[in-house]
XYZ file of C-alpha atoms in Angstrom:
200
model
C 56.084 77.803 121.935
C 56.290 78.899 118.295
C 58.404 76.713 116.002
C 59.799 78.154 112.777
C 62.138 76.978 110.020
C 65.564 78.504 109.339
C 63.816 81.007 107.054
C 61.552 82.099 109.885
C 58.506 80.428 108.323
C 56.213 78.033 110.174
C 56.844 74.351 109.364
C 54.831 73.028 106.440
C 51.982 70.667 107.271
C 52.722 66.941 107.036
C 51.783 65.367 103.710
C 50.090 62.028 103.022
C 53.363 60.076 102.923
C 54.514 61.506 106.239
C 51.131 60.787 107.797
C 51.299 57.193 106.575
C 54.825 56.707 107.890
C 53.800 58.139 111.244
C 50.875 55.710 111.386
C 53.333 52.866 110.739
C 55.548 54.115 113.566
C 52.534 54.178 115.889
C 51.683 50.652 114.787
C 55.166 49.432 115.715
C 54.985 51.180 119.082
C 51.554 49.703 119.800
C 52.686 46.199 118.857
C 55.791 46.384 121.039
C 53.915 47.971 123.951
C 51.314 45.166 123.920
C 54.016 42.508 123.910
C 55.831 44.124 126.814
C 52.700 44.742 128.875
C 51.410 41.191 128.399
C 54.786 39.668 129.307
C 55.229 41.722 132.467
C 51.620 41.370 133.605
C 51.553 37.625 132.988
C 54.947 36.837 134.481
C 55.212 39.333 137.331
C 51.827 40.957 137.805
C 53.521 44.255 137.008
C 51.928 46.335 134.216
C 54.279 48.102 131.823
C 53.436 51.553 133.205
C 54.475 50.479 136.702
C 57.698 48.914 135.413
C 58.495 52.166 133.616
C 57.909 54.134 136.812
C 60.304 51.867 138.722
C 62.797 52.267 135.884
C 62.591 56.071 136.045
C 62.885 56.122 139.838
C 65.812 53.720 139.749
C 67.659 55.732 137.111
C 67.055 58.990 138.937
C 68.657 57.403 141.971
C 71.640 56.227 139.892
C 72.055 59.732 138.416
C 72.328 61.319 141.866
C 75.906 62.512 142.333
C 75.586 62.483 146.132
C 75.836 58.708 146.310
C 76.199 58.329 150.040
C 75.910 54.807 151.385
C 72.809 54.328 153.472
C 71.039 57.447 152.211
C 67.437 57.361 151.070
C 66.765 56.954 147.368
C 66.512 60.086 145.247
C 62.939 61.380 144.985
C 61.362 62.529 141.717
C 58.571 65.084 141.658
C 55.334 63.664 140.305
C 55.458 66.022 137.324
C 58.980 64.938 136.403
C 58.079 61.275 136.784
C 55.040 61.831 134.561
C 57.247 63.458 131.934
C 59.780 60.616 132.018
C 57.216 57.879 131.473
C 54.768 59.777 129.259
C 51.707 59.872 131.503
C 49.512 62.629 132.920
C 50.232 63.848 136.434
C 46.925 62.476 137.711
C 47.672 59.030 136.247
C 51.127 59.008 137.829
C 49.672 59.874 141.246
C 47.427 56.797 141.074
C 50.273 54.675 139.711
C 52.590 55.658 142.583
C 49.803 54.861 145.048
C 49.629 51.329 143.596
C 53.408 50.920 143.818
C 53.324 52.226 147.376
C 50.653 49.683 148.269
C 53.015 46.929 147.122
C 56.006 48.376 148.930
C 57.861 49.142 145.674
C 57.894 52.945 146.013
C 56.854 55.565 148.524
C 55.728 59.139 148.445
C 57.885 61.840 149.966
C 58.291 65.596 150.103
C 59.938 66.972 146.977
C 63.534 68.134 147.367
C 63.602 71.893 147.933
C 59.823 72.180 148.341
C 58.274 70.112 151.097
C 54.778 71.128 149.966
C 55.224 69.301 146.647
C 54.855 65.534 146.391
C 57.576 63.285 145.023
C 58.199 59.543 144.836
C 61.222 57.392 145.511
C 61.965 53.735 144.910
C 62.285 51.391 147.898
C 64.857 48.602 148.358
C 62.122 46.094 147.461
C 61.326 48.175 144.368
C 64.987 48.075 143.323
C 65.061 44.284 143.660
C 61.774 43.936 141.765
C 63.063 46.177 138.996
C 66.349 44.270 138.753
C 64.560 40.901 138.628
C 62.055 42.064 136.012
C 64.425 43.873 133.634
C 65.846 40.726 131.925
C 62.285 39.557 131.132
C 61.389 43.026 129.835
C 64.526 43.217 127.660
C 63.946 39.740 126.222
C 60.360 40.645 125.299
C 61.508 43.904 123.713
C 64.089 42.032 121.633
C 61.493 39.530 120.424
C 59.034 42.249 119.455
C 61.654 44.216 117.532
C 62.961 41.146 115.730
C 59.414 40.255 114.674
C 58.968 43.779 113.292
C 62.123 43.466 111.171
C 60.239 41.038 108.902
C 57.750 43.745 107.868
C 58.863 46.038 105.056
C 56.777 48.796 106.598
C 58.226 48.524 110.101
C 61.750 47.217 109.473
C 63.518 50.569 109.211
C 62.169 51.890 112.512
C 62.767 48.571 114.265
C 66.331 48.453 112.905
C 66.991 51.965 114.159
C 65.845 51.008 117.649
C 68.047 47.889 117.530
C 71.198 49.446 116.080
C 70.817 53.222 115.978
C 71.149 53.048 112.191
C 68.713 52.982 109.297
C 68.011 49.641 107.639
C 68.024 51.442 104.278
C 71.775 51.735 103.697
C 72.953 55.131 102.516
C 69.556 56.777 102.688
C 68.586 59.665 104.920
C 65.143 58.905 106.417
C 63.597 61.684 104.288
C 65.026 60.056 101.122
C 63.553 56.622 101.699
C 61.656 54.945 98.866
C 58.310 55.873 100.407
C 59.164 59.570 100.704
C 57.565 60.367 97.351
C 54.516 58.125 97.530
C 52.208 57.300 100.420
C 52.898 53.923 101.963
C 50.178 51.350 101.394
C 48.722 49.302 104.186
C 50.452 45.911 104.481
C 48.541 42.817 103.494
C 49.551 40.997 106.674
C 46.986 40.255 109.320
C 46.882 42.681 112.280
C 48.596 41.600 115.473
C 46.497 39.491 117.793
C 44.396 41.606 120.081
C 44.731 44.715 117.939
C 41.748 46.865 117.160
C 40.578 47.242 113.593
C 41.835 50.486 112.154
C 44.618 50.832 114.724
C 46.990 52.103 112.047
C 45.103 55.356 111.937
C 45.578 57.952 114.684
């Protein structure tokens, strides 16, 4: 797919400031993802990727307009599930196999194409997802609140929390760091982080 601007020109390459801000966004995501994965794995033996798969399967079921009591849960094709949780198809196939081994999901023929493989959540998977979600949400809240104390991460964390920028009255492109590259913070890296993680 070719992307062009309103003038029909290709988008300009990102500059140093944009690259630095992107690295900060990745840092926030990595910090939050570690917190969530550690909390779920420690408390429920359920890695974050598996929780996300149950979330996607549960929401797909809730989105189904044919909500007939007693029907089987809505099945998602492996490719669609992979897209929803940001993994490769091959990774999702292994992930669903693990969930199936625990009775939390099961494989099925895809709707409209019985040759394709899909996955659906089981009643046990629904209960597991419902029980785990409050712990997940609490961990997400803690991680975002911690990020609000960093000048480099506060704006993104605030947007996730409220849907609004922490820099009142400023469009993201007009923020104070839009003209100059952001400098690396002096704070120590998060525990367990790899040196140089701020760089893609």
